[in-house]
Short mmCIF file of N, CA and C in Angstrom, two decimals:
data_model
loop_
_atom_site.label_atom_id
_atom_site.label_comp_id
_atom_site.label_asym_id
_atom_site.label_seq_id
_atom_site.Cartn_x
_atom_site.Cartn_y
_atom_site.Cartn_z
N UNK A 23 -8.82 13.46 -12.69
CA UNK A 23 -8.29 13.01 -11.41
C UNK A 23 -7.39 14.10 -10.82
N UNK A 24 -7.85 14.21 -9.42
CA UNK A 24 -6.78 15.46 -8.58
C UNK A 24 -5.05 14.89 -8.74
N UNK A 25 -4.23 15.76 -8.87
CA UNK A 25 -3.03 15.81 -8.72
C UNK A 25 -2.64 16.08 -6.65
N UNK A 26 -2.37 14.87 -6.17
CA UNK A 26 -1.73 15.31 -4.73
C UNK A 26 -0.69 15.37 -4.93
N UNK A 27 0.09 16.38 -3.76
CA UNK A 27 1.21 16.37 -3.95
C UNK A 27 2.45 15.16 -3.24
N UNK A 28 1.82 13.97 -2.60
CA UNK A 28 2.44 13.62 -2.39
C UNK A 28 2.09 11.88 -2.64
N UNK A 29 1.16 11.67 -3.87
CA UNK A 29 1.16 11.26 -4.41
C UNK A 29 2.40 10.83 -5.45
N UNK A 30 2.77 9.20 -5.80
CA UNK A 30 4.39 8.96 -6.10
C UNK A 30 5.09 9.58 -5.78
N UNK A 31 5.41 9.66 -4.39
CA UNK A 31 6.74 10.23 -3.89
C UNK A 31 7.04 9.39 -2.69
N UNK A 32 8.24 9.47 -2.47
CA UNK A 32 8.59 8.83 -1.28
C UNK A 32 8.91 9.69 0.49
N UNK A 33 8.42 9.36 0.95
CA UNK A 33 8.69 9.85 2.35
C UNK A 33 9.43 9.32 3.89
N UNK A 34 10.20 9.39 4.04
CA UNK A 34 10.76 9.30 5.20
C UNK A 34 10.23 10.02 6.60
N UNK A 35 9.95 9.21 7.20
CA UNK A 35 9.40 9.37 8.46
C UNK A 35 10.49 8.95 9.73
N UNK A 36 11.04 10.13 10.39
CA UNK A 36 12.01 10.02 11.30
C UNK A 36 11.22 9.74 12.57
N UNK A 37 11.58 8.77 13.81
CA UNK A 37 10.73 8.48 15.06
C UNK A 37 9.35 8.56 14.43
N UNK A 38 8.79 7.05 13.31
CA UNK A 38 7.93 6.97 12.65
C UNK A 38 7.19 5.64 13.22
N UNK A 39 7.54 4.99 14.34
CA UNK A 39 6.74 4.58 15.31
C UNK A 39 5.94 5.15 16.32
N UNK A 40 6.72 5.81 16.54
CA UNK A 40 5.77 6.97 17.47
C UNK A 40 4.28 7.37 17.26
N UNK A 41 3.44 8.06 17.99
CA UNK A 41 2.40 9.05 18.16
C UNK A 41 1.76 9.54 16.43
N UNK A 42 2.79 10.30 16.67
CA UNK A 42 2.96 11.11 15.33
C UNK A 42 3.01 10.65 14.05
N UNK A 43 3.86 9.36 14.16
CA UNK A 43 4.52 8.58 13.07
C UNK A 43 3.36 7.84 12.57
N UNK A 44 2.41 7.45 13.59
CA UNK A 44 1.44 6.57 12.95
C UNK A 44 -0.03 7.36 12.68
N UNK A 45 0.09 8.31 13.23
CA UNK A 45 -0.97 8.88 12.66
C UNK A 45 -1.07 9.71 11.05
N UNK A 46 0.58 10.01 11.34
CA UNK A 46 0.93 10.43 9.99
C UNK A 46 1.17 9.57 8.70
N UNK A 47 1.33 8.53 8.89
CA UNK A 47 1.11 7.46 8.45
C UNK A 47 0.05 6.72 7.59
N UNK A 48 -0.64 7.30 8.40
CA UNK A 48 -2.68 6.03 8.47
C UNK A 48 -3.11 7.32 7.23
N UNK A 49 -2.97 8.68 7.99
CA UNK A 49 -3.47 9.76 7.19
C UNK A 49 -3.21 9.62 5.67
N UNK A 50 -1.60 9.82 5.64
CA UNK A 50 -1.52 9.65 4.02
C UNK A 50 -1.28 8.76 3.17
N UNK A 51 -1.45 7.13 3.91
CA UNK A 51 -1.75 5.80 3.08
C UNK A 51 -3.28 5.99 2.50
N UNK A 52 -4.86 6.64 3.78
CA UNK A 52 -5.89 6.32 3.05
C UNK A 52 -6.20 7.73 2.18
N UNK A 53 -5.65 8.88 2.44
CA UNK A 53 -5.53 9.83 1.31
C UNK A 53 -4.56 10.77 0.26
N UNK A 54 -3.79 9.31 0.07
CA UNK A 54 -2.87 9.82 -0.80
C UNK A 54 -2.25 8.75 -1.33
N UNK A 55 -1.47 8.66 -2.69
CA UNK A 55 -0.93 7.56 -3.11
C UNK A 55 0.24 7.44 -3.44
N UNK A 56 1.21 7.27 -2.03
CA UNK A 56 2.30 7.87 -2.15
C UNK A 56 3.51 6.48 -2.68
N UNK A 57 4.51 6.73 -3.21
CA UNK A 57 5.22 5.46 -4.05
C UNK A 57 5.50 4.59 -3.13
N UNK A 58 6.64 5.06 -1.58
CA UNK A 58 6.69 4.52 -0.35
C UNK A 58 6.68 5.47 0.67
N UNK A 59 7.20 4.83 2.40
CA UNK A 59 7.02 5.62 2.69
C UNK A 59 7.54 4.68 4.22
N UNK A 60 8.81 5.31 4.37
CA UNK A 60 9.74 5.09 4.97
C UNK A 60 10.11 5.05 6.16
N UNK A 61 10.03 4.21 7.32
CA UNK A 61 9.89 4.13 8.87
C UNK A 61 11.17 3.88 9.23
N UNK A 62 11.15 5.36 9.73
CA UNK A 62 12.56 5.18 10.28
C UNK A 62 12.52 5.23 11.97
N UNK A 63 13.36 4.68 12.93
CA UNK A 63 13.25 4.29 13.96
C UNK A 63 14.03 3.68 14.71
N UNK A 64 14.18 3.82 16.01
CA UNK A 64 15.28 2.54 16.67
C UNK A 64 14.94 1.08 17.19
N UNK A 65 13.50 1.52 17.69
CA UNK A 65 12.72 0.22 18.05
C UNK A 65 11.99 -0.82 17.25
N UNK A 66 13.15 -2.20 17.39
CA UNK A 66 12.60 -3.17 16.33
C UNK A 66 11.12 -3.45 16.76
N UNK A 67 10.83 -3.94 18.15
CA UNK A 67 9.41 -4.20 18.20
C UNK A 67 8.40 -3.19 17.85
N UNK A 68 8.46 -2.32 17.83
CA UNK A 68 7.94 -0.96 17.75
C UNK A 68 7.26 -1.26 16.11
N UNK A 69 8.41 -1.40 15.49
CA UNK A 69 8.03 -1.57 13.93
C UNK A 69 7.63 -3.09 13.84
N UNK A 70 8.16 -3.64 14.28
CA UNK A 70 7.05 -4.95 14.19
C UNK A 70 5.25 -4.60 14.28
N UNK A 71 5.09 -3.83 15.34
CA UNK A 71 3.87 -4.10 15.93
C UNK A 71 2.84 -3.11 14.72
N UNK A 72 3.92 -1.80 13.95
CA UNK A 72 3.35 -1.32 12.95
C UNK A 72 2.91 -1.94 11.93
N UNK A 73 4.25 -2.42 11.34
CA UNK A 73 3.84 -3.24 10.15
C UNK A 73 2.81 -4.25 10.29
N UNK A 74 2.38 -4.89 11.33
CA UNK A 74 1.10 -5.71 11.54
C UNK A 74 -0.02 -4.92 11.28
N UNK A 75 0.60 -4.09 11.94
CA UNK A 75 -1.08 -2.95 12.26
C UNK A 75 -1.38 -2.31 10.58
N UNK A 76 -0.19 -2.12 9.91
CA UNK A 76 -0.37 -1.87 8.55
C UNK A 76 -0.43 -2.35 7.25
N UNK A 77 -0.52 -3.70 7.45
CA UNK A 77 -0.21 -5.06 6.94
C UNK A 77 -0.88 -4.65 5.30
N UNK A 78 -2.26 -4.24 4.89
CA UNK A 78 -2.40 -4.23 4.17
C UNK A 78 -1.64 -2.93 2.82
N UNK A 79 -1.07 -2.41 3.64
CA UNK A 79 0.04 -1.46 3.38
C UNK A 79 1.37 -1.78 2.52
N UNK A 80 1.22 -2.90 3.20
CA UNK A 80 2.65 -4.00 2.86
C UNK A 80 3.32 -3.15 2.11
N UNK A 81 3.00 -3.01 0.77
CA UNK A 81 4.13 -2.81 -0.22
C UNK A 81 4.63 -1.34 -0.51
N UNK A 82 3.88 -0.23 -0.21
CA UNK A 82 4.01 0.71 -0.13
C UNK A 82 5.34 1.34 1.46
N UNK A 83 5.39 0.62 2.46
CA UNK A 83 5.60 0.58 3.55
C UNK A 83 7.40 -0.25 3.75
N UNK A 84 8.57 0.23 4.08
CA UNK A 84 9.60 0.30 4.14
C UNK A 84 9.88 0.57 6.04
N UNK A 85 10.42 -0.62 6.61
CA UNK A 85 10.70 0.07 7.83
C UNK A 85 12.96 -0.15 8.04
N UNK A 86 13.25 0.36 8.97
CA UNK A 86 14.54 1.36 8.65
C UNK A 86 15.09 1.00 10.24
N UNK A 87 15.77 0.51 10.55
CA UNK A 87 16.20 0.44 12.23
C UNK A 87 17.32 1.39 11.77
N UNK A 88 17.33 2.75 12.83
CA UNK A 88 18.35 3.65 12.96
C UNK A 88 17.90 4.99 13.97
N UNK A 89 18.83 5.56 14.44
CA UNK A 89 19.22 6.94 14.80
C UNK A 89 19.44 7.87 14.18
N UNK A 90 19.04 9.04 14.44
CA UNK A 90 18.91 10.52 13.40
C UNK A 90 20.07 11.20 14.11
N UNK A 91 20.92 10.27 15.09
CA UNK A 91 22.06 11.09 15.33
C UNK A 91 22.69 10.00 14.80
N UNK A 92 22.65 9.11 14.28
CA UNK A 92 23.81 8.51 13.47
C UNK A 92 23.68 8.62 11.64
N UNK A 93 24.56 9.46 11.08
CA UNK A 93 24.71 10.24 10.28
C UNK A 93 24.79 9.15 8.89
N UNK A 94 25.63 8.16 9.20
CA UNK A 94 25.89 6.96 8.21
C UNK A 94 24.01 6.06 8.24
N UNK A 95 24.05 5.99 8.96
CA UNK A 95 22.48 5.31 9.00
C UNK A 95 21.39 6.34 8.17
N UNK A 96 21.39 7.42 8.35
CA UNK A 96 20.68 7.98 8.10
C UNK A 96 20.50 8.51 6.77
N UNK A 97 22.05 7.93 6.37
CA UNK A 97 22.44 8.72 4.87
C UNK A 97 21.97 6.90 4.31
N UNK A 98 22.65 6.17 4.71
CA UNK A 98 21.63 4.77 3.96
C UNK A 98 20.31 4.92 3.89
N UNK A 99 19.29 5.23 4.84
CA UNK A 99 18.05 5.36 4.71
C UNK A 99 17.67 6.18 3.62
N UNK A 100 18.45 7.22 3.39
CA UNK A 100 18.12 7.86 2.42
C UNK A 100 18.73 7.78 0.80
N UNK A 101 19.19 6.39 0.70
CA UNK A 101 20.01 6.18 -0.70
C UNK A 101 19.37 6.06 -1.67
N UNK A 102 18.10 5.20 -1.10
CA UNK A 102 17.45 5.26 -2.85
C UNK A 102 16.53 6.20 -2.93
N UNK A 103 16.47 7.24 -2.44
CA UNK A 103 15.98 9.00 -3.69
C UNK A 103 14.67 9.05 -2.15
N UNK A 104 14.71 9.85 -1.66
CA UNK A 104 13.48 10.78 -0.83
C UNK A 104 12.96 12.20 -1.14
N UNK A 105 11.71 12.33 -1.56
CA UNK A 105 11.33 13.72 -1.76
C UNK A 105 11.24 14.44 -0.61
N UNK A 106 10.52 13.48 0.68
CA UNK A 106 10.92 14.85 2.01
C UNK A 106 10.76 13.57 3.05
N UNK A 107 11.46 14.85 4.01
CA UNK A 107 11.44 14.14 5.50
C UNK A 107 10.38 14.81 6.17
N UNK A 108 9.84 13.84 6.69
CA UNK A 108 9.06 14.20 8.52
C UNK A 108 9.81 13.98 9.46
N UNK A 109 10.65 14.91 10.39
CA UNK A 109 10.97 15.01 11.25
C UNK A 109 10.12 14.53 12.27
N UNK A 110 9.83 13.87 13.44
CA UNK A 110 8.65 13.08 14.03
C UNK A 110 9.86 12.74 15.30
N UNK A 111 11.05 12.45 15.01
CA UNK A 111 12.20 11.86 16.17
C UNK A 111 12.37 13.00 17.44
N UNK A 112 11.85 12.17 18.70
CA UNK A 112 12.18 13.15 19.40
C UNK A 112 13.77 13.93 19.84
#
């Protein structure tokens, strides 16, 4: 079996509703097996309408209401252990 690299790891996805966020998203849920993978964002409906759309995702899938200019939010999002960020926030 291939070793990915982002396979069991966790990822944070900054403005991970967005464009970007969901494409980046879709990409490495169906080719890769990553531990979670972290939606970060300001818009509650926004992530509502993801997590539907990603439903079978469920458990792998973490969503995050916050700002990447608010420093305390951002340091919670990141408390329990992230291997990398996607920058994605405009």
């Amino acid at each position: 079996m291939e070793n990915h690299m982002l396979d069991n790891k966790t990822l944070l996805v900054t403005g991970g509703t967005g464009s970007f966020g969901h494409c980046f998203t879709k990409y490495v849920l169906e080719h890769y097996n990553p531990k979670k993978i972290i939606i970060y964002s300001r818009d509650e409906y926004k992530q509502f309408v993801m997590r539907n759309k990603f439903k079978k995702y469920d458990a792998k899938l973490r969503f995050f209401i916050g700002d990447v200019r608010d420093e305390a939010r951002m340091r919670s999002a990141l408390a329990g252990g992230v291997d990398y960020i996607i920058h994605a926030a405009a």
